[in-house]
PDB file of C-alpha atoms in Angstrom:
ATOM      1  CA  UNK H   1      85.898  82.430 136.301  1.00  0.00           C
ATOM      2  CA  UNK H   2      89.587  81.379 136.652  1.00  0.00           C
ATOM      3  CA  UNK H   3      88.719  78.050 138.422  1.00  0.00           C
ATOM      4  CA  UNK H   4      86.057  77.270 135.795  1.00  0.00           C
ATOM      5  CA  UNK H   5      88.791  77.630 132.780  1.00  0.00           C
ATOM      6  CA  UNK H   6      90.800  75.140 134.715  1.00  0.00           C
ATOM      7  CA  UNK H   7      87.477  73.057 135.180  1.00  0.00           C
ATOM      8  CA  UNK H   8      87.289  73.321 131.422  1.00  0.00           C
ATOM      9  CA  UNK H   9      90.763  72.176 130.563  1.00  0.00           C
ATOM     10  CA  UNK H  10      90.650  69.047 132.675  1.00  0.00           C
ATOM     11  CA  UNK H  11      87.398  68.272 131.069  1.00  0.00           C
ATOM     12  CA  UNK H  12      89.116  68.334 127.552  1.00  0.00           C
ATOM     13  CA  UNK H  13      92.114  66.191 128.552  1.00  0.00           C
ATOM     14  CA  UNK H  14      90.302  64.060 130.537  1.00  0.00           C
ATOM     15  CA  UNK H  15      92.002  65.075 133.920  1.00  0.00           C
ATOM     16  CA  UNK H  16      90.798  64.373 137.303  1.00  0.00           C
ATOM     17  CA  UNK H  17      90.458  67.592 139.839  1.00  0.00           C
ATOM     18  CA  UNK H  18      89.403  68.445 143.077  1.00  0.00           C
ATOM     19  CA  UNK H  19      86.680  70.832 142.900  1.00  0.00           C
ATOM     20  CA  UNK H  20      87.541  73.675 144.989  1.00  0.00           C
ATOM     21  CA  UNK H  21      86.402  77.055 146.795  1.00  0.00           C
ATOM     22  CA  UNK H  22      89.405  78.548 147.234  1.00  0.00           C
ATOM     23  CA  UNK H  23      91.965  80.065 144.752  1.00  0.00           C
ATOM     24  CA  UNK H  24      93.470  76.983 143.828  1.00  0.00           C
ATOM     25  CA  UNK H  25      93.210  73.359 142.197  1.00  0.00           C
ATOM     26  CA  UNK H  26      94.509  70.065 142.826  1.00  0.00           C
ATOM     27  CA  UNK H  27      94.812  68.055 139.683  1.00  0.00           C
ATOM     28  CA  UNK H  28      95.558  65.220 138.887  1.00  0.00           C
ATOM     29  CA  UNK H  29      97.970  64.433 135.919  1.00  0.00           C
ATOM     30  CA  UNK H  30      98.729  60.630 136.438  1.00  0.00           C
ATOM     31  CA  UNK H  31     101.625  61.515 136.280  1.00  0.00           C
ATOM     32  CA  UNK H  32     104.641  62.816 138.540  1.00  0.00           C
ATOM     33  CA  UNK H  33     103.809  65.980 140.371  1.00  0.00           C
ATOM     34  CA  UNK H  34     107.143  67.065 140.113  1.00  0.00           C
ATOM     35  CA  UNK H  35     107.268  66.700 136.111  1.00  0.00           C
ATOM     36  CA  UNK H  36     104.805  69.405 136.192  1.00  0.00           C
ATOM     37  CA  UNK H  37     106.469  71.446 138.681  1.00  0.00           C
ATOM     38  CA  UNK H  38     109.443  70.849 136.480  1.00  0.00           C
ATOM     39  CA  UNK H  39     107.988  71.737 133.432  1.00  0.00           C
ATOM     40  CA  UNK H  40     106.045  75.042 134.251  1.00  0.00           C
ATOM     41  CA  UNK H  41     109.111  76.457 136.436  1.00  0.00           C
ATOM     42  CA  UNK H  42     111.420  76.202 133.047  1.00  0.00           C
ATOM     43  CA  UNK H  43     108.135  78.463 131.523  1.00  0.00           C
ATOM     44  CA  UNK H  44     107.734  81.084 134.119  1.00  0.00           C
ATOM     45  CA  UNK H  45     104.982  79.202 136.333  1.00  0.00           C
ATOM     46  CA  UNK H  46     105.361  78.203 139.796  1.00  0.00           C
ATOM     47  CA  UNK H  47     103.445  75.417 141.341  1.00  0.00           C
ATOM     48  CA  UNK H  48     102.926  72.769 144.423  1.00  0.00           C
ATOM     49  CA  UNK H  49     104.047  69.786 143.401  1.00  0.00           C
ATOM     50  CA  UNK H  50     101.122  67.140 144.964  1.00  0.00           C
ATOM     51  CA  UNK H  51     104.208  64.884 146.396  1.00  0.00           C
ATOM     52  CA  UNK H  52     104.144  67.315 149.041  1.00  0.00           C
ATOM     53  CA  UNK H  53     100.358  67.500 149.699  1.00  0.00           C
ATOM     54  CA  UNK H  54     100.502  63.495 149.350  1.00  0.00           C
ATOM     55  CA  UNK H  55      98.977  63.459 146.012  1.00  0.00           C
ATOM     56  CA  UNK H  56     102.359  62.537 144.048  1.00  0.00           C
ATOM     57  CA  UNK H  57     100.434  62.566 140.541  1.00  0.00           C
ATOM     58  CA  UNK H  58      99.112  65.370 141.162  1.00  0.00           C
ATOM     59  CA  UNK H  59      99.915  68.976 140.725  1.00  0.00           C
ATOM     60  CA  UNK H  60      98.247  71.928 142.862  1.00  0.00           C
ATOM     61  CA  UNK H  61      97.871  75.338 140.927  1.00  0.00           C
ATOM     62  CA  UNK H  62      96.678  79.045 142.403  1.00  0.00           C
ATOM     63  CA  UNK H  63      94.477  80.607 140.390  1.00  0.00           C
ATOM     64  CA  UNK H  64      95.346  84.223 139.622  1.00  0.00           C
ATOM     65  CA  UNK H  65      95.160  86.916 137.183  1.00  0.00           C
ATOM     66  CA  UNK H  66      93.436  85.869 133.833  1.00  0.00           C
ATOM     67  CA  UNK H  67      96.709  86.486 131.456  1.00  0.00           C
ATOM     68  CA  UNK H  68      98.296  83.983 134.135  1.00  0.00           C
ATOM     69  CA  UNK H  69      95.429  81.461 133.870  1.00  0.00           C
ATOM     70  CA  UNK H  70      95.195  81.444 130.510  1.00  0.00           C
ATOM     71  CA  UNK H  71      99.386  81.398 129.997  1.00  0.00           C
ATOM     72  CA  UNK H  72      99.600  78.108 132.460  1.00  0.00           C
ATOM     73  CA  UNK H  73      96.551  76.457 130.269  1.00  0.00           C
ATOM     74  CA  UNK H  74      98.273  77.035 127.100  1.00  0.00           C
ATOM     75  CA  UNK H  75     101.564  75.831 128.573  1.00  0.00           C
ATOM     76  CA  UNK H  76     100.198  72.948 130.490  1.00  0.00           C
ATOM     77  CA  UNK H  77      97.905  72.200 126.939  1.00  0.00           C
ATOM     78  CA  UNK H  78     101.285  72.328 124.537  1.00  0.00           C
ATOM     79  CA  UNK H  79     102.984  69.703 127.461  1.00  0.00           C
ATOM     80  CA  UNK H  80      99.997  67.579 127.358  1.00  0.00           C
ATOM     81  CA  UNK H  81     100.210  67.128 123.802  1.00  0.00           C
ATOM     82  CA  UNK H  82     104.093  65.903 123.200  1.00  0.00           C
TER      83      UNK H  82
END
């Protein structure tokens, strides 16, 4: 359920993602990795940056409980759209 709602929100903003059967996601932001890392540790959330995982647009995020899920989203949604 949790990787599906991040499914989902790349669909809207027309992200890229690795699909994944684990707990986590790789996705891609085109964008700095570390902008993302940046921006969720100032609001709580703490993330792989993909410059470390040799993906350096890319940002990889566990999956969790569904208040976190649903907290990065909205977060990563209201970043999205500045």
């Amino acid at each position: 359920e949790g990787l599906q709602k991040f499914y989902d929100f790349c669909e809207v903003f027309g992200l890229s993602y690795f699909p994944s059967q684990a707990n986590f996601i790789l996705i891609d932001f085109d964008r700095s990795g570390d902008e993302v890392f940046d921006y969720l540790l100032k609001n709580g959330y703490i993330i792989r940056p993909g410059t470390v995982l040799g993906h350096p647009t890319s940002a990889r995020i566990t999956v969790g409980a569904p208040e976190d899920t649903k907290g990065i989203i909205e977060c990563l949604s209201t970043w999205l759209q500045q």
